[in-house]
Tab-separated table of C-alpha atoms in Angstrom:
chain	number	residue	atom	x	y	z
A	1	MET	CA	0.131	0.179	0.117
A	2	SER	CA	1.363	3.569	-0.887
A	3	LYS	CA	2.309	5.922	1.818
A	4	PHE	CA	-0.695	8.075	0.334
A	5	TRP	CA	-3.299	5.531	1.026
A	6	LEU	CA	-1.652	4.358	4.223
A	7	LEU	CA	-2.052	7.736	5.861
A	8	VAL	CA	-5.551	8.312	4.239
A	9	LYS	CA	-6.486	5.060	6.019
A	10	GLN	CA	-4.890	5.814	9.374
A	11	LEU	CA	-6.832	9.310	9.409
A	12	TYR	CA	-10.045	7.795	8.384
A	13	ILE	CA	-10.274	4.839	10.702
A	14	GLN	CA	-9.118	6.967	13.619
A	15	LYS	CA	-11.628	9.650	13.144
A	16	VAL	CA	-14.360	7.692	12.059
A	17	LYS	CA	-14.117	5.567	15.452
A	18	ALA	CA	-13.897	8.490	17.490
A	19	LYS	CA	-16.827	9.203	19.876
A	20	SER	CA	-17.015	12.688	18.760
A	21	PHE	CA	-17.840	11.571	15.033
A	22	ILE	CA	-20.757	9.201	16.279
A	23	LEU	CA	-22.082	11.887	18.521
A	24	SER	CA	-22.044	14.378	15.931
A	25	ILE	CA	-24.145	11.989	13.669
A	26	PHE	CA	-26.819	11.509	16.243
A	27	LEU	CA	-26.833	15.210	17.336
A	28	TYR	CA	-27.779	16.076	13.459
A	29	ILE	CA	-30.345	13.380	13.807
A	30	ALA	CA	-31.763	14.620	16.924
A	31	VAL	CA	-31.973	18.024	15.365
A	32	ILE	CA	-33.557	17.299	12.441
A	33	SER	CA	-36.082	14.647	13.827
A	34	GLY	CA	-36.828	17.191	16.402
A	35	VAL	CA	-38.216	19.593	13.934
A	36	MET	CA	-40.081	16.886	11.855
A	37	PHE	CA	-41.571	14.871	14.794
A	38	TRP	CA	-42.234	18.036	16.823
A	39	SER	CA	-45.691	17.754	17.027
A	40	ASP	CA	-45.541	14.288	18.347
A	41	ILE	CA	-42.942	15.037	20.676
A	42	LYS	CA	-44.947	17.899	22.073
A	43	ALA	CA	-48.200	15.586	22.201
A	44	ALA	CA	-46.223	13.175	24.144
A	45	PHE	CA	-44.202	15.223	26.530
A	46	PHE	CA	-45.799	18.596	26.856
A	47	GLU	CA	-49.307	18.503	25.956
A	48	ASP	CA	-51.654	19.841	28.560
A	49	GLU	CA	-55.075	19.383	28.847
A	50	ALA	CA	-57.455	21.253	26.436
A	51	LEU	CA	-58.550	24.492	27.906
A	52	GLN	CA	-62.348	24.641	28.174
A	53	ILE	CA	-64.093	27.452	26.305
A	54	ALA	CA	-67.516	28.499	26.973
A	55	LEU	CA	-69.204	30.131	23.984
A	56	ILE	CA	-72.584	31.805	24.266
A	57	ASN	CA	-74.201	32.782	20.935
A	58	GLU	CA	-76.673	35.803	21.316
A	59	THR	CA	-77.311	35.866	17.736
A	60	ASP	CA	-79.672	34.180	15.552
A	61	ALA	CA	-76.785	32.663	13.262
A	62	ASP	CA	-76.117	29.069	13.200
A	63	ILE	CA	-72.055	29.703	13.753
A	64	GLU	CA	-71.239	26.967	16.621
A	65	ALA	CA	-70.135	24.504	14.076
A	66	LEU	CA	-67.275	26.892	13.304
A	67	PHE	CA	-65.999	26.116	16.846
A	68	GLU	CA	-64.607	22.814	16.492
A	69	SER	CA	-62.611	21.300	19.644
A	70	ASN	CA	-58.989	20.267	19.199
A	71	ASN	CA	-56.073	19.154	21.188
A	72	ASP	CA	-55.519	22.788	22.885
A	73	LEU	CA	-59.190	24.081	22.969
A	74	GLU	CA	-62.547	22.278	23.906
A	75	PHE	CA	-65.451	24.480	22.992
A	76	THR	CA	-68.735	24.174	25.139
A	77	PHE	CA	-72.151	26.166	24.387
A	78	PRO	CA	-73.963	26.579	27.777
A	79	SER	CA	-77.322	28.054	28.229
A	80	ALA	CA	-76.735	29.822	31.424
A	81	GLU	CA	-76.608	33.327	31.824
A	82	ILE	CA	-73.560	35.435	31.248
A	83	ALA	CA	-72.975	36.588	34.886
A	84	GLU	CA	-73.111	32.737	35.780
A	85	VAL	CA	-70.682	31.788	33.049
A	86	GLU	CA	-68.232	34.730	33.962
A	87	GLN	CA	-68.317	33.351	37.796
A	88	GLN	CA	-67.401	29.602	36.438
A	89	VAL	CA	-64.601	31.346	34.588
A	90	VAL	CA	-63.404	33.126	37.979
A	91	GLU	CA	-63.724	29.821	39.596
A	92	GLY	CA	-61.819	27.788	37.123
A	93	ASP	CA	-64.478	25.742	35.383
A	94	TYR	CA	-63.613	27.634	32.340
A	95	ALA	CA	-60.450	29.018	30.750
A	96	ALA	CA	-62.537	31.777	28.932
A	97	ALA	CA	-65.882	32.653	28.045
A	98	ILE	CA	-66.588	34.031	24.573
A	99	PHE	CA	-69.945	36.177	24.429
A	100	ILE	CA	-70.894	36.831	20.490
A	101	LYS	CA	-73.798	39.106	19.783
A	102	ASP	CA	-75.047	41.278	16.879
A	103	GLN	CA	-73.392	44.937	16.466
A	104	ASP	CA	-74.507	47.084	13.499
A	105	ASN	CA	-75.212	43.910	11.334
A	106	SER	CA	-71.666	42.756	12.196
A	107	LEU	CA	-70.605	40.116	14.520
A	108	ALA	CA	-68.949	41.436	17.968
A	109	ALA	CA	-67.088	38.986	20.369
A	110	GLU	CA	-65.898	39.590	23.651
A	111	ILE	CA	-63.693	37.060	25.472
A	112	ALA	CA	-63.593	37.094	29.186
A	113	THR	CA	-60.579	35.380	31.089
A	114	PHE	CA	-59.410	35.272	34.732
A	115	GLU	CA	-55.816	34.129	33.846
A	116	PRO	CA	-54.709	35.306	30.417
A	117	LEU	CA	-54.414	33.106	27.295
A	118	THR	CA	-51.443	31.913	25.710
A	119	PHE	CA	-50.294	33.891	22.601
A	120	ASN	CA	-51.118	30.753	20.458
A	121	ASN	CA	-54.390	30.036	21.906
A	122	GLN	CA	-55.383	33.862	21.812
A	123	GLN	CA	-54.436	33.756	18.067
A	124	SER	CA	-56.456	30.632	17.360
A	125	LEU	CA	-59.553	32.264	19.087
A	126	SER	CA	-59.136	35.605	17.091
A	127	SER	CA	-58.518	33.917	13.810
A	128	THR	CA	-61.790	31.734	14.170
A	129	LEU	CA	-63.893	34.750	15.596
A	130	GLN	CA	-62.679	36.588	12.469
A	131	TYR	CA	-63.702	33.960	10.135
A	132	ALA	CA	-67.143	33.708	11.887
A	133	GLY	CA	-67.437	37.318	11.575
A	134	LYS	CA	-67.152	36.984	7.586
A	135	LEU	CA	-69.696	33.941	7.598
A	136	TYR	CA	-72.032	36.169	9.616
A	137	GLU	CA	-72.239	38.913	7.162
A	138	VAL	CA	-72.469	36.476	4.284
A	139	GLN	CA	-75.107	35.151	6.099
A	140	GLN	CA	-76.989	38.472	6.016
A	141	LEU	CA	-77.764	37.808	2.085
A	142	ASN	CA	-80.067	35.118	3.231
A	143	LEU	CA	-77.802	32.438	2.286
A	144	THR	CA	-77.495	29.026	4.043
A	145	ALA	CA	-74.558	28.338	6.403
A	146	GLU	CA	-73.247	25.960	3.737
A	147	GLN	CA	-73.521	28.119	0.990
A	148	ALA	CA	-71.898	30.968	2.979
A	149	ASP	CA	-69.051	28.794	3.678
A	150	LYS	CA	-68.633	27.582	0.230
A	151	ILE	CA	-67.863	31.158	-0.814
A	152	LEU	CA	-65.431	32.025	1.652
A	153	GLN	CA	-63.619	28.745	1.000
A	154	SER	CA	-63.517	28.928	-2.554
A	155	GLU	CA	-60.121	29.316	-4.181
A	156	THR	CA	-59.181	30.484	-7.661
A	157	VAL	CA	-57.346	27.880	-10.011
A	158	ILE	CA	-54.270	29.821	-11.204
A	159	SER	CA	-52.158	28.347	-13.979
A	160	MET	CA	-49.010	29.893	-15.526
A	161	LYS	CA	-48.554	30.351	-19.391
A	162	ASN	CA	-45.068	31.316	-20.666
A	163	LEU	CA	-45.420	33.083	-23.858
A	164	ASN	CA	-41.455	33.160	-24.383
A	165	GLU	CA	-41.039	30.068	-26.819
A	166	GLN	CA	-37.134	30.057	-26.068
A	167	SER	CA	-37.150	30.047	-22.234
A	168	THR	CA	-37.890	27.117	-20.281
A	169	THR	CA	-41.078	26.305	-18.874
A	170	GLY	CA	-41.474	28.392	-15.455
A	171	LYS	CA	-41.809	26.290	-12.151
A	172	SER	CA	-44.962	26.072	-10.568
A	173	GLU	CA	-45.933	27.014	-7.021
A	174	ASN	CA	-45.344	23.671	-5.393
A	175	GLU	CA	-42.169	23.290	-7.177
A	176	LYS	CA	-40.683	26.312	-5.843
A	177	ALA	CA	-41.961	25.458	-2.483
A	178	ALA	CA	-40.196	21.965	-2.580
A	179	GLY	CA	-37.001	23.596	-4.197
A	180	MET	CA	-37.149	26.065	-1.105
A	181	GLY	CA	-37.378	23.240	1.319
A	182	ALA	CA	-34.634	21.221	-0.302
A	183	SER	CA	-32.366	24.407	-0.622
A	184	PHE	CA	-32.552	24.952	3.189
A	185	LEU	CA	-31.635	21.525	3.873
A	186	VAL	CA	-28.535	21.803	1.485
A	187	GLY	CA	-27.514	24.934	3.086
A	188	PHE	CA	-27.862	23.469	6.401
A	189	LEU	CA	-25.679	20.602	5.834
A	190	ILE	CA	-23.157	22.800	3.988
A	191	TYR	CA	-23.045	25.216	6.815
A	192	SER	CA	-22.924	22.372	9.433
A	193	PHE	CA	-20.339	20.324	7.641
A	194	VAL	CA	-18.284	23.126	6.532
A	195	MET	CA	-18.206	24.284	10.422
A	196	THR	CA	-17.200	20.807	11.557
A	197	PHE	CA	-14.583	19.791	9.117
A	198	LEU	CA	-13.110	22.968	8.736
A	199	SER	CA	-12.122	22.914	12.350
A	200	MET	CA	-11.127	19.422	12.352
A	201	ILE	CA	-8.839	19.365	9.526
A	202	THR	CA	-7.295	23.012	10.547
A	203	THR	CA	-6.837	21.598	14.399
A	204	ASP	CA	-5.433	18.385	13.288
A	205	VAL	CA	-2.714	19.862	10.819
A	206	ALA	CA	-1.792	22.548	13.441
A	207	SER	CA	-1.701	19.881	16.338
A	208	GLU	CA	0.908	17.825	14.346
A	209	LYS	CA	2.926	20.737	13.330
A	210	GLY	CA	2.780	22.162	16.958
A	211	SER	CA	3.855	18.762	18.436
A	212	ARG	CA	6.529	18.314	16.178
A	213	VAL	CA	5.313	15.080	15.049
A	214	LEU	CA	4.929	16.600	11.269
A	215	GLU	CA	9.032	16.909	11.335
A	216	VAL	CA	9.276	13.336	11.899
A	217	LEU	CA	6.480	12.165	9.452
A	218	LEU	CA	7.885	14.467	6.251
A	219	ALA	CA	11.151	12.908	6.784
A	220	SER	CA	9.685	9.855	4.946
A	221	VAL	CA	6.474	11.514	3.525
A	222	LYS	CA	6.625	14.426	0.958
A	223	PRO	CA	4.686	17.416	2.245
A	224	ALA	CA	2.488	17.199	-0.980
A	225	THR	CA	1.503	13.694	-0.109
A	226	HIS	CA	0.676	14.469	3.509
A	227	PHE	CA	-1.741	17.565	2.372
A	228	MET	CA	-3.330	15.412	-0.350
A	229	ALA	CA	-3.766	12.731	2.341
A	230	LYS	CA	-5.293	14.939	4.804
A	231	LEU	CA	-7.531	16.261	2.169
A	232	THR	CA	-9.012	12.820	0.828
A	233	GLY	CA	-9.388	11.496	4.480
A	234	THR	CA	-11.232	14.096	5.855
A	235	PHE	CA	-13.377	14.357	2.616
A	236	LEU	CA	-14.088	10.805	2.966
A	237	LEU	CA	-14.909	11.192	6.377
A	238	ALA	CA	-17.819	13.918	5.429
A	239	ILE	CA	-19.051	11.872	2.854
A	240	THR	CA	-19.466	9.116	5.306
A	241	GLN	CA	-21.134	11.139	8.008
A	242	ILE	CA	-23.551	12.656	5.122
A	243	GLY	CA	-24.506	8.892	4.136
A	244	ALA	CA	-24.679	7.817	7.676
A	245	LEU	CA	-26.990	10.638	8.321
A	246	LEU	CA	-29.224	10.276	5.201
A	247	LEU	CA	-29.516	6.596	5.673
A	248	ILE	CA	-30.411	6.658	9.485
A	249	GLN	CA	-32.889	9.522	9.102
A	250	GLY	CA	-34.462	7.974	6.206
A	251	LEU	CA	-35.223	4.786	8.089
A	252	LEU	CA	-36.512	6.901	11.109
A	253	PHE	CA	-38.894	8.810	8.536
A	254	LEU	CA	-39.970	5.442	7.163
A	255	PHE	CA	-40.854	3.469	10.023
A	256	ILE	CA	-41.782	5.906	12.813
A	257	ASP	CA	-45.452	7.435	12.923
A	258	GLY	CA	-46.623	5.019	10.037
A	259	GLY	CA	-44.157	6.306	7.478
A	260	SER	CA	-45.956	9.710	7.410
A	261	LYS	CA	-43.064	11.710	7.377
A	262	TRP	CA	-41.284	9.669	4.551
A	263	ASP	CA	-44.430	10.329	2.499
A	264	ILE	CA	-43.536	13.876	2.830
A	265	VAL	CA	-40.149	13.571	1.609
A	266	ILE	CA	-41.269	11.320	-1.304
A	267	GLU	CA	-43.874	14.199	-2.286
A	268	ILE	CA	-41.123	16.822	-1.856
A	269	SER	CA	-38.773	14.800	-4.058
A	270	GLN	CA	-41.266	14.232	-6.600
A	271	GLU	CA	-41.439	18.180	-7.225
A	272	LEU	CA	-37.599	18.322	-7.726
A	273	SER	CA	-36.172	17.817	-10.940
A	274	PHE	CA	-32.936	15.467	-11.644
A	275	VAL	CA	-31.171	18.652	-12.870
A	276	TYR	CA	-31.718	20.365	-9.280
A	277	ILE	CA	-30.653	17.221	-7.152
A	278	GLY	CA	-27.484	17.323	-9.209
A	279	TYR	CA	-26.510	20.564	-8.810
A	280	ALA	CA	-27.305	20.413	-5.199
A	281	VAL	CA	-25.298	17.335	-4.635
A	282	SER	CA	-22.387	18.856	-6.630
A	283	PHE	CA	-22.387	22.212	-4.787
A	284	LEU	CA	-22.539	20.584	-1.377
A	285	LEU	CA	-19.590	18.235	-1.972
A	286	ILE	CA	-17.401	20.735	-3.955
A	287	THR	CA	-18.053	23.592	-1.147
A	288	ILE	CA	-17.041	21.317	1.518
A	289	LEU	CA	-13.939	20.437	-0.471
A	290	LEU	CA	-13.302	23.986	-0.824
A	291	TYR	CA	-13.503	24.681	2.700
A	292	LEU	CA	-11.188	21.859	3.312
A	293	ILE	CA	-8.561	23.097	1.087
A	294	LEU	CA	-8.665	26.304	2.924
A	295	GLY	CA	-8.721	24.523	6.380
A	296	ALA	CA	-5.346	22.659	5.542
A	297	LEU	CA	-3.739	25.919	4.552
A	298	LEU	CA	-4.679	27.764	7.679
A	299	GLY	CA	-3.632	24.772	9.725
A	300	SER	CA	-0.058	24.800	8.234
A	301	LEU	CA	0.448	28.526	8.696
A	302	VAL	CA	-0.021	28.333	12.620
A	303	SER	CA	2.673	27.517	14.836
A	304	LYS	CA	0.508	25.733	17.538
A	305	VAL	CA	-2.918	24.336	17.947
A	306	GLU	CA	-3.936	27.399	20.322
A	307	GLU	CA	-3.855	29.650	17.307
A	308	SER	CA	-6.036	27.468	15.203
A	309	SER	CA	-9.119	29.303	16.138
A	310	GLN	CA	-8.064	32.751	15.287
A	311	ALA	CA	-6.734	31.356	12.113
A	312	MET	CA	-9.949	29.961	10.903
A	313	MET	CA	-12.212	32.731	12.177
A	314	PRO	CA	-12.211	34.364	8.770
A	315	ALA	CA	-13.446	31.324	6.979
A	316	MET	CA	-16.236	30.492	9.421
A	317	LEU	CA	-17.633	34.026	9.315
A	318	VAL	CA	-17.944	33.911	5.550
A	319	GLY	CA	-19.486	30.493	5.992
A	320	ILE	CA	-22.031	32.093	8.564
A	321	LEU	CA	-22.683	35.063	6.272
A	322	GLY	CA	-23.740	32.433	3.391
A	323	PHE	CA	-26.088	30.773	5.702
A	324	TYR	CA	-27.783	33.659	6.725
A	325	VAL	CA	-28.268	35.081	3.270
A	326	LEU	CA	-29.875	31.877	2.517
A	327	ILE	CA	-32.158	32.285	5.465
A	328	ALA	CA	-32.913	35.944	4.112
A	329	GLY	CA	-33.383	34.662	0.657
A	330	MET	CA	-36.109	31.960	1.869
A	331	SER	CA	-38.713	34.777	1.758
A	332	SER	CA	-37.601	36.522	-1.053
A	333	PRO	CA	-35.049	34.355	-3.245
A	334	ASP	CA	-35.160	37.057	-6.383
A	335	THR	CA	-33.239	39.791	-4.773
A	336	MET	CA	-30.175	41.411	-5.928
A	337	LEU	CA	-28.219	39.943	-2.691
A	338	ILE	CA	-29.219	36.409	-3.396
A	339	LYS	CA	-28.115	37.183	-6.932
A	340	VAL	CA	-24.533	38.351	-6.167
A	341	PHE	CA	-23.839	35.919	-3.268
A	342	SER	CA	-24.794	33.012	-5.797
A	343	TYR	CA	-21.933	33.770	-7.473
A	344	ILE	CA	-19.268	34.106	-4.626
A	345	PRO	CA	-17.242	30.716	-4.387
A	346	PHE	CA	-17.347	30.358	-0.408
A	347	THR	CA	-21.219	31.060	-0.443
A	348	SER	CA	-22.391	30.065	-3.637
A	349	GLY	CA	-22.852	26.480	-2.545
A	350	MET	CA	-25.775	27.439	0.092
A	351	VAL	CA	-27.299	30.158	-2.502
A	352	MET	CA	-27.367	28.860	-5.822
A	353	PRO	CA	-29.547	25.914	-5.102
A	354	LEU	CA	-32.197	28.171	-3.836
A	355	ARG	CA	-32.068	30.169	-6.871
A	356	ILE	CA	-32.260	26.964	-8.925
A	357	GLY	CA	-35.190	25.389	-7.087
A	358	ALA	CA	-37.130	28.602	-6.271
A	359	THR	CA	-36.766	31.118	-9.222
A	360	ASP	CA	-36.977	30.833	-12.816
A	361	ILE	CA	-33.328	31.334	-14.004
A	362	SER	CA	-31.500	30.275	-17.381
A	363	SER	CA	-29.550	26.935	-17.109
A	364	PHE	CA	-26.188	29.141	-17.963
A	365	GLU	CA	-26.382	30.903	-14.517
A	366	PRO	CA	-26.003	27.763	-12.138
A	367	MET	CA	-23.208	26.507	-14.886
A	368	LEU	CA	-21.361	29.830	-14.642
A	369	SER	CA	-21.741	29.614	-10.853
A	370	MET	CA	-20.574	26.067	-10.553
A	371	LEU	CA	-17.547	26.758	-13.175
A	372	ILE	CA	-16.543	29.664	-10.927
A	373	LEU	CA	-16.503	27.404	-7.709
A	374	VAL	CA	-14.622	24.584	-9.395
A	375	GLY	CA	-12.117	27.096	-10.606
A	376	THR	CA	-11.662	28.447	-7.399
A	377	VAL	CA	-11.030	25.102	-5.837
A	378	ILE	CA	-8.457	24.465	-8.407
A	379	VAL	CA	-6.669	27.635	-8.070
A	380	LEU	CA	-6.869	27.428	-4.041
A	381	PHE	CA	-5.671	23.758	-4.294
A	382	LEU	CA	-2.574	24.916	-6.068
A	383	ILE	CA	-1.870	28.043	-4.005
A	384	SER	CA	-2.385	25.984	-0.796
A	385	LEU	CA	-0.303	23.121	-2.224
A	386	SER	CA	2.675	25.652	-2.684
A	387	PHE	CA	2.250	26.983	0.432
A	388	TYR	CA	1.743	24.033	2.445
A	389	LYS	CA	5.315	22.667	1.268
A	390	ARG	CA	6.876	25.722	2.665
A	391	SER	CA	4.673	26.688	5.451
A	392	VAL	CA	4.404	23.095	7.199
A	393	LEU	CA	7.776	23.462	8.562
A	394	THR	CA	7.805	26.981	9.144
A	395	TYR	CA	7.446	28.537	12.743
A	396	SER	CA	6.667	32.165	13.078
A	397	SER	CA	4.610	34.624	15.516
A	398	GLY	CA	2.141	37.192	14.656
A	399	GLY	CA	-1.331	37.115	12.525
A	400	ILE	CA	-2.061	35.179	9.695
A	401	ILE	CA	-0.806	38.271	7.393
A	402	GLN	CA	2.367	38.104	9.248
A	403	LYS	CA	2.952	34.236	8.875
A	404	ILE	CA	2.138	34.548	5.165
A	405	LYS	CA	5.192	37.249	4.922
A	406	THR	CA	7.125	35.001	6.951
A	407	VAL	CA	6.904	31.894	4.788
A	408	LEU	CA	7.344	33.836	1.550
A	409	LYS	CA	10.618	35.441	2.979
A	410	VAL	CA	11.950	32.417	4.357
A	411	THR	CA	11.198	30.069	1.597
A	412	THR	CA	12.143	32.380	-1.428
C-alpha cells in the first residue's frame, strides 16, 4: 500500500471510530428529527389538557359548527346566563368565555378570562372569530351556512403560461416551495459540515505541527503527499457522515409514525428535477472540499494548535454569512443580494441551489456559478499546495498575514 493511502486509511479509521464523530451524527439526527416530529414530541411530553372554552351565541346565526374542539381548545355551548358563566371562569371551570352578539349587522365578540391566555390560543380564537364574522355578514344575504362557507372557502385555480417560446417552462408554486425546502436542507448541511470539518482539518494539521510530529513524518513522506492525504481522508469522512445521516434519518422517517414523514419526503422529492438534485449534490460536495483545502492551508500557517481558532475565524465568518444570506433569501429568493452571493465561491454552495429550485433562471447561471466554484477550488488547491510545502515546517509569530509574509520571506 502506498504511503498516501496508508495515511488516508490511518486518518479515516482514527476519526470514524472517535466518539465525537458518532455523537455528531446522532446530534444532527436529533435536531432534524426534533423539527420533523415536534408535533408528536409535544403531544407525548408537553401536551396539557385542552382548555375549556364557553361560547354563548346571542345572535340568530348558526355559527357554533365553526368552533370545533381540538387538542388545545375544547368548546362548550352553555345556556346559562352571562353572569353565571363569568363566575365559572373566575372559579376555574372555564379558561375563557366568549360572548357573541350582533352589533350594527356585524358580529361582535368579547373574550372574558381570569388568567391570560397564551399567545397561540389567543391567536387561534381570534382567527376563528374573524372567520365567523365574515360568515355572519355573508349570511345576512339570506344564504345558508353551507352556501356562505362555500363562498368563503372558494379558491381561484391559477395556472401559468409562458409566452416566451425560447425560455424554459416556469416552475409551479409547488415546485418552488419544494425547491426552497430542499435548498434550506442543502444549505444547513453545507453550513454544519463546513464548520465541523474546517475546524477538524485545521486543528489536526496545527496539532501535528505544534507537537513536531510533522517533522518526523515528513522525513519519509513528501509534504504534498501529506497534504493530499489529509484532504482525502477528511473528505471521505465527511461523505461517510453525510451518508450515515441520510440513511439513519431516512429509516426513521420510513418506520416511525406509520411512515407519514417519509411520504412528505417523497412528495417533496417528486417536485424536484434531476437537474436540481445533481446541482445540489455537486454544490454540497465541492463547497465542503473548498473549505477543507482552505482549512489545511490555515492549519499549516499556525505554529501551535492554540492559534488555529484565530486562523480559521475569517473562513467560519464567511460560512456563517452565506447561511444567513440563505435564510434571508427564503422569503424572497429573487433579490439582488441572493444573486450576488450565488456567484461568490465560498457562499454559492448555500445560495445558488435556492435560486435553482425557487426561481426561474436560465441554465447558464448555475453552470457559470459551478464553473467559478470549481475554478476557485483548483486555484486554491494549487496555491495551498505550494504554501503547504513551504509553511508546514516554518514557525513564526504574529497574525495570518504576518505568517504568510514570513513563509514567503524564508522560502524564497
